[in-house]
Structure formats: C-alpha cells, structure tokens
mmCIF file of C-alpha atoms in Angstrom:
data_model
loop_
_atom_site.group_PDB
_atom_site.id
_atom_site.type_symbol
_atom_site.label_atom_id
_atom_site.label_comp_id
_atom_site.label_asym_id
_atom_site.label_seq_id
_atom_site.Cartn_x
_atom_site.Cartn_y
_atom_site.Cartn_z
ATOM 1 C CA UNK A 1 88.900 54.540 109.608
ATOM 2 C CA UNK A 2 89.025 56.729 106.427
ATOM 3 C CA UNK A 3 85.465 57.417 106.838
ATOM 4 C CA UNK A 4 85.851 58.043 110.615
ATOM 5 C CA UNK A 5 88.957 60.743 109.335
ATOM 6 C CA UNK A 6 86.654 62.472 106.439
ATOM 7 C CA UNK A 7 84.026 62.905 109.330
ATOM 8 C CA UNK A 8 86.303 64.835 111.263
ATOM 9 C CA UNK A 9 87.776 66.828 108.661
ATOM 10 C CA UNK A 10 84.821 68.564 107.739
ATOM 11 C CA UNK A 11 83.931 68.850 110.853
ATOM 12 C CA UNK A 12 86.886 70.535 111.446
ATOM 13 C CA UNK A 13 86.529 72.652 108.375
ATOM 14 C CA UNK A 14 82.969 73.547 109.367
ATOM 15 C CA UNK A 15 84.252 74.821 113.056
ATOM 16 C CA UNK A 16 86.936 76.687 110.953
ATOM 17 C CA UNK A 17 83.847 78.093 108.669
ATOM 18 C CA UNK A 18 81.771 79.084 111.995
ATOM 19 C CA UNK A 19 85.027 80.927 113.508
ATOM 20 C CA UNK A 20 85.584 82.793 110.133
ATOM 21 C CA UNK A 21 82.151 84.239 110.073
ATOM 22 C CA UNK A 22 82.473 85.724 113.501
ATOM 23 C CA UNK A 23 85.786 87.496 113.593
ATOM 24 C CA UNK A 24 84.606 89.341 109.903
ATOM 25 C CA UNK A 25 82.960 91.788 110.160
ATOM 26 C CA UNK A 26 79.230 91.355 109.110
ATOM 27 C CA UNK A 27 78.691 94.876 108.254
ATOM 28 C CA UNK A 28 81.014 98.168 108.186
ATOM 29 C CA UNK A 29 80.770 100.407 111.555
ATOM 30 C CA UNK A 30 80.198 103.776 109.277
ATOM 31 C CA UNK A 31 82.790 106.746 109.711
ATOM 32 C CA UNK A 32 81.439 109.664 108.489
ATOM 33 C CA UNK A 33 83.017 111.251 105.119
ATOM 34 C CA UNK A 34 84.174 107.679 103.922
ATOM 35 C CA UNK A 35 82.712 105.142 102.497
ATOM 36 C CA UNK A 36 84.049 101.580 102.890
ATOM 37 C CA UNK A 37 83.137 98.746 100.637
ATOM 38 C CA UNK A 38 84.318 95.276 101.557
ATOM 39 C CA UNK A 39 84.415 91.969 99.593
ATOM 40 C CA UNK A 40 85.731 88.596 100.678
ATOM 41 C CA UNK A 41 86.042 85.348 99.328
ATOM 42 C CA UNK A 42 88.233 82.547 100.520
ATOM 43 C CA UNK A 43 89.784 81.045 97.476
ATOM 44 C CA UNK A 44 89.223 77.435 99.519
ATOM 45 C CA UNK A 45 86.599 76.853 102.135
ATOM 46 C CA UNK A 46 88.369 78.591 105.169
ATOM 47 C CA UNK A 47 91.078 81.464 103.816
ATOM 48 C CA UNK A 48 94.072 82.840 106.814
ATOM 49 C CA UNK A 49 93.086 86.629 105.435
ATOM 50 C CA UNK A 50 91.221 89.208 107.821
ATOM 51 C CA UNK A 51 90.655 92.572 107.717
ATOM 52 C CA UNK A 52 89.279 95.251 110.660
ATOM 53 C CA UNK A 53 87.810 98.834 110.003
ATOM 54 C CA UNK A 54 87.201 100.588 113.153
ATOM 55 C CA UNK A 55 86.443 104.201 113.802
ATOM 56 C CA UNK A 56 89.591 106.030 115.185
ATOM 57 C CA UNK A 57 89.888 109.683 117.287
ATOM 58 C CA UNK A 58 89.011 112.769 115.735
ATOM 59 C CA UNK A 59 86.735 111.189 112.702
ATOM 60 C CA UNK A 60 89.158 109.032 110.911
ATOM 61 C CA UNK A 61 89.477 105.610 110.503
ATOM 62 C CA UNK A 62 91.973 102.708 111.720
ATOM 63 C CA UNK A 63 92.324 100.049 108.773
ATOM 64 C CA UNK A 64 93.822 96.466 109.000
ATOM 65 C CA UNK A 65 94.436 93.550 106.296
ATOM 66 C CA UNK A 66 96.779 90.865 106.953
ATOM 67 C CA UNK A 67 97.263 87.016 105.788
ATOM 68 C CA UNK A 68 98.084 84.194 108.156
ATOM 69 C CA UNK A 69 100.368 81.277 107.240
ATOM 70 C CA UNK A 70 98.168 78.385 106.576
ATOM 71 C CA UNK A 71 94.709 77.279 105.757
ATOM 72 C CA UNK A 72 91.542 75.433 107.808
ATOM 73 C CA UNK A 73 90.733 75.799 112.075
ATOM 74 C CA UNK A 74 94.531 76.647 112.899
ATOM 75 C CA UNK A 75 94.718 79.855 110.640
ATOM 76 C CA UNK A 76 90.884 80.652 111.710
ATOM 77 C CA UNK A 77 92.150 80.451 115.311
ATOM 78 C CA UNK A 78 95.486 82.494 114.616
ATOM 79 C CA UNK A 79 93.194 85.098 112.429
ATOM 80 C CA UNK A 80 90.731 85.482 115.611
ATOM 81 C CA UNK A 81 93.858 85.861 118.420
ATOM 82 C CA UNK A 82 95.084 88.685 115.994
ATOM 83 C CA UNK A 83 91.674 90.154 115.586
ATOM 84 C CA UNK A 84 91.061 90.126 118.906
ATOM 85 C CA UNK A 85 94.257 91.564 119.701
ATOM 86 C CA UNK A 86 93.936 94.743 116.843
ATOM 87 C CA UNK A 87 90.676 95.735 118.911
ATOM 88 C CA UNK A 88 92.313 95.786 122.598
ATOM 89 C CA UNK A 89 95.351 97.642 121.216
ATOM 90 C CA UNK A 90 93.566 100.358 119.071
ATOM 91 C CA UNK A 91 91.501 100.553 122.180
ATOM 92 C CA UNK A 92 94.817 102.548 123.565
ATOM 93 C CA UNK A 93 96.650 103.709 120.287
ATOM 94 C CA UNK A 94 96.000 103.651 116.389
ATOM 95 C CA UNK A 95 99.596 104.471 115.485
ATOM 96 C CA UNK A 96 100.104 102.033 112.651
ATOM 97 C CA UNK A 97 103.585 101.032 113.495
ATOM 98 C CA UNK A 98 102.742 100.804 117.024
ATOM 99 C CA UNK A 99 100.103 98.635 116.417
ATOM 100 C CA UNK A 100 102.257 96.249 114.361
ATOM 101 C CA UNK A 101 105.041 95.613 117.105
ATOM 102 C CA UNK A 102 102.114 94.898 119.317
ATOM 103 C CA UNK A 103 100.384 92.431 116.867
ATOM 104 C CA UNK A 104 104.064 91.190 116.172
ATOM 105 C CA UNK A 105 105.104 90.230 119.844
ATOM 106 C CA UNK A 106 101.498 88.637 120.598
ATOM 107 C CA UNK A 107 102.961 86.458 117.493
ATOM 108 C CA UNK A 108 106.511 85.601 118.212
ATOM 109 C CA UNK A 109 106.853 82.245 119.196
ATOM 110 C CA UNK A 110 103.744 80.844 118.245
ATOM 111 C CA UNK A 111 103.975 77.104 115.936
ATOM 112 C CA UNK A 112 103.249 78.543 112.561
ATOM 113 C CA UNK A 113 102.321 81.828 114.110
ATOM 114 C CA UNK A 114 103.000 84.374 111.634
ATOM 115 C CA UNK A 115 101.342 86.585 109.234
ATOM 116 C CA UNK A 116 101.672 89.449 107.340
ATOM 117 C CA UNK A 117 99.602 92.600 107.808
ATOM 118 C CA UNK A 118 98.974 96.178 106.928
ATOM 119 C CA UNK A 119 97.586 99.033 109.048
ATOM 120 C CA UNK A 120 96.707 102.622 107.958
ATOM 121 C CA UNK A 121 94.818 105.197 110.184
ATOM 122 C CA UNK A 122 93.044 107.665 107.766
ATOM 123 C CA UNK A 123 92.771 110.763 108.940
ATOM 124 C CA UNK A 124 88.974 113.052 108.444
ATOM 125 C CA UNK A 125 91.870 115.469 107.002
ATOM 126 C CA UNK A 126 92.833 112.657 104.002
ATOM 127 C CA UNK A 127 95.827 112.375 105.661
ATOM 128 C CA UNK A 128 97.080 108.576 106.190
ATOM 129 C CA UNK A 129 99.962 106.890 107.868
ATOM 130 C CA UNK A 130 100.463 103.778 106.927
ATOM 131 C CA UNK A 131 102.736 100.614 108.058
ATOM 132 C CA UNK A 132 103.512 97.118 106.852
ATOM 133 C CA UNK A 133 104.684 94.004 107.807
ATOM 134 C CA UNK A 134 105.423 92.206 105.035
ATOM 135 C CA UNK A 135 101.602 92.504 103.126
ATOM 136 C CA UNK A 136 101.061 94.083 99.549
ATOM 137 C CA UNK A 137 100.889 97.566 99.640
ATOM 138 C CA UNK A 138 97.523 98.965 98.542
ATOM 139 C CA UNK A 139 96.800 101.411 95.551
ATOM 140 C CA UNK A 140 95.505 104.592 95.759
ATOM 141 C CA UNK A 141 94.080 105.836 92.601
ATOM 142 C CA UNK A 142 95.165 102.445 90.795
ATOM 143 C CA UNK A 143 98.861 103.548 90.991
ATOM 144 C CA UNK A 144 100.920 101.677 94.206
ATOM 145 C CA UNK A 145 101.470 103.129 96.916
ATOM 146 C CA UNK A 146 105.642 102.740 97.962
ATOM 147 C CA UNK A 147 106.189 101.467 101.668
ATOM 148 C CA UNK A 148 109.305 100.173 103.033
ATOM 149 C CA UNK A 149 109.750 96.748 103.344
ATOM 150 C CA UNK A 150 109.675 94.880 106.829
ATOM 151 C CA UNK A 151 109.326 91.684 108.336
ATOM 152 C CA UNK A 152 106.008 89.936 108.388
ATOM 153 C CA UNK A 153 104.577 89.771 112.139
ATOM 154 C CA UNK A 154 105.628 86.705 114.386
ATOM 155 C CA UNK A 155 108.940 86.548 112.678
ATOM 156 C CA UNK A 156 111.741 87.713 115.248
ATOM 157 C CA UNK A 157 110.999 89.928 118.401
ATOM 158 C CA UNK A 158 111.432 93.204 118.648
ATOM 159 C CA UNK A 159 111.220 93.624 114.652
ATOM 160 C CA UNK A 160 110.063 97.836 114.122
ATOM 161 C CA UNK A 161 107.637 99.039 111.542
ATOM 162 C CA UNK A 162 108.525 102.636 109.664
ATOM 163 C CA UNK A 163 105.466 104.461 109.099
ATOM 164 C CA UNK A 164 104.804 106.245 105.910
ATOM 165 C CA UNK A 165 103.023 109.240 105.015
ATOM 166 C CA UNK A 166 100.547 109.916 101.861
ATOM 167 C CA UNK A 167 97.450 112.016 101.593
ATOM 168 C CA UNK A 168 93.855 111.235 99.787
ATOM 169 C CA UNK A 169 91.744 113.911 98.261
ATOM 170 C CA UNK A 170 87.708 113.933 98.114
ATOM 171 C CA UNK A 171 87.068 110.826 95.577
ATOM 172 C CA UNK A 172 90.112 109.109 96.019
ATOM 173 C CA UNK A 173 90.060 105.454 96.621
ATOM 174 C CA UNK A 174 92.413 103.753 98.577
ATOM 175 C CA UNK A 175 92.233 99.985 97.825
ATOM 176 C CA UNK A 176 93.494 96.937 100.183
ATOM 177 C CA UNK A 177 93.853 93.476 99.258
ATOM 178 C CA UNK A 178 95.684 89.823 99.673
ATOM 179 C CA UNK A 179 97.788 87.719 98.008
ATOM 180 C CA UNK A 180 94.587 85.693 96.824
ATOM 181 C CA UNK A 181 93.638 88.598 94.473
ATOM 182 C CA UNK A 182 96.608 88.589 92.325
ATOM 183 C CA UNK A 183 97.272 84.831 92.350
ATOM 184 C CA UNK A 184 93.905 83.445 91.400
ATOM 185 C CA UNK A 185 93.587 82.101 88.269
ATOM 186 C CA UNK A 186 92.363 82.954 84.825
ATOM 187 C CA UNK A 187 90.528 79.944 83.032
ATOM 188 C CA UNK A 188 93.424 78.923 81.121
ATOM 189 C CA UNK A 189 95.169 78.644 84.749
ATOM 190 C CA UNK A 190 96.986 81.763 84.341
ATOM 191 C CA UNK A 191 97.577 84.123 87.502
ATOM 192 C CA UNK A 192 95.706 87.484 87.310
ATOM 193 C CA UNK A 193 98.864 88.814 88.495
ATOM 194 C CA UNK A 194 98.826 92.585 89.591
#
C-alpha cells in the first residue's frame, strides 16, 4: 500500500511538473524598447507562482505575477485556469484593475481557489499603472514602489482593485517577485527577508 501511495505521488508531482512547464513561458515575446529578464525556481518541486508578459496596444507591455494557495497538481491546475484566463481577458482590455476583478470572479468560489497577483501595463511612454491584489509590490530602482492594499483574488466577489500611477525613465528597472524570494533561507536557516 505505501509503495502503491509513493507511486502515485510522484506521479502526481511529475503531472504537476509537466503542467508547470507549459503555462511558463519558455522564452519572452520581445516588446521593443524593454528588455525583460525572467528567472524562476520553485523552492519545492512544483511552486503555485506564475508570471505572464505579453505585448499590449501602442508598444507597451501587460505584466502579471501572482502566487496561488498551495503546492503540487492542484496549484499547477489553479496557476494554468488563471493563466489561461490573463490571456483571454487582455485579449479585450489591459487595464490592470480591470483585469484583476476579472481574474478575481473566475476565482470566487473555487476549494482553495485563491491567489494573490499583480498586474502593471507599461506604457512605450515609461508610464505604468499598476494594481494589486494582495502580492508584494515590486521595486523600481531598488526603492518600493507604494500600492494600496486589497484583497487577494478569489476572496469575496465583487472585491475592486485601485490602480496606481508611477513612471520609469530610460535604464530604470522595474523588478517583480514572490513571496519565495524573501522567505528562502540563508544557510544558518535565516530568511533573506526583503
């Protein structure tokens, strides 16, 4: 029996594996003027963390990071509904917010359905609007960018996003990232912390 249970463990963690690599993105569609660098690295085997970079209108650039409640198939499957869902709904707007309450309702009432998120649309202009759902906000220049704080998505219908406003000049670098960065550990067992 226990040997019958490991078998199907890992072969549930190597289905979980197989979804993973197909709902990240193997290599960055390019948008010109930007350059996007990418790294990811599940802490365990399978990680609930995703992230989408898609080109938007008018040169810019739709970005989305988010973290799923939970670990193995069930957060792989949640992580490719959402990812499927980011491309259908930027297919008709890339208003951060907007995008959220979408991503939100597809989550409400879902077991263990929620996650947190962040999206920004970056403008060819620098300009970025950016909206959260309960994910760490990312730094721009290594100094944090401030956005109000909201529910994470799946949570309670109907929940709004506020959009906020901040601009990048030539150079800058705008940096996303999970939860996993700032809690892994040191040798000594230490978190890296932020």
């Amino acid at each position: 029996r226990i040997t019958h249970q490991q078998a199907q463990l890992e072969s549930e963690l190597a289905a979980a594996q197989e979804v993973q690599q197909v709902i990240l993105p193997e290599r960055m569609e390019t948008v010109p003027g930007f350059r996007v660098e990418t790294a990811y690295q599940p802490a365990e085997q399978v990680g609930g963390d995703f992230f989408q970079v898609l080109p938007a209108a008018d040169g810019g650039m739709l970005a989305v990071v988010g973290d799923v409640a939970g670990k193995g198939l069930p957060a792989a499957m949640l992580v490719s509904m959402i990812v499927g869902t980011i491309r259908g709904a930027a297919e008709y707007t890339s208003a951060p917010a907007e995008l959220l309450a979408n991503l939100n309702e597809r989550l409400v009432g879902r077991a263990g359905g929620f996650s947190t998120a962040l999206a920004a649309l970056i403008a060819a202009d620098g300009s970025v609007a950016l909206a959260g759902a309960g994910h760490l906000p990312p730094y721009l220049d290594g100094t944090e960018v401030e956005l109000p704080s909201a529910l994470p998505l799946g949570v309670r219908s109907g929940a709004t996003y506020e959009t906020a406003r901040i601009r990048i000049e030539p150079g800058s670098r705008l940096t996303f990232y999970s939860d996993g960065i700032v809690e892994a550990k040191k040798q000594n067992g230490e978190m890296f912390g932020f």
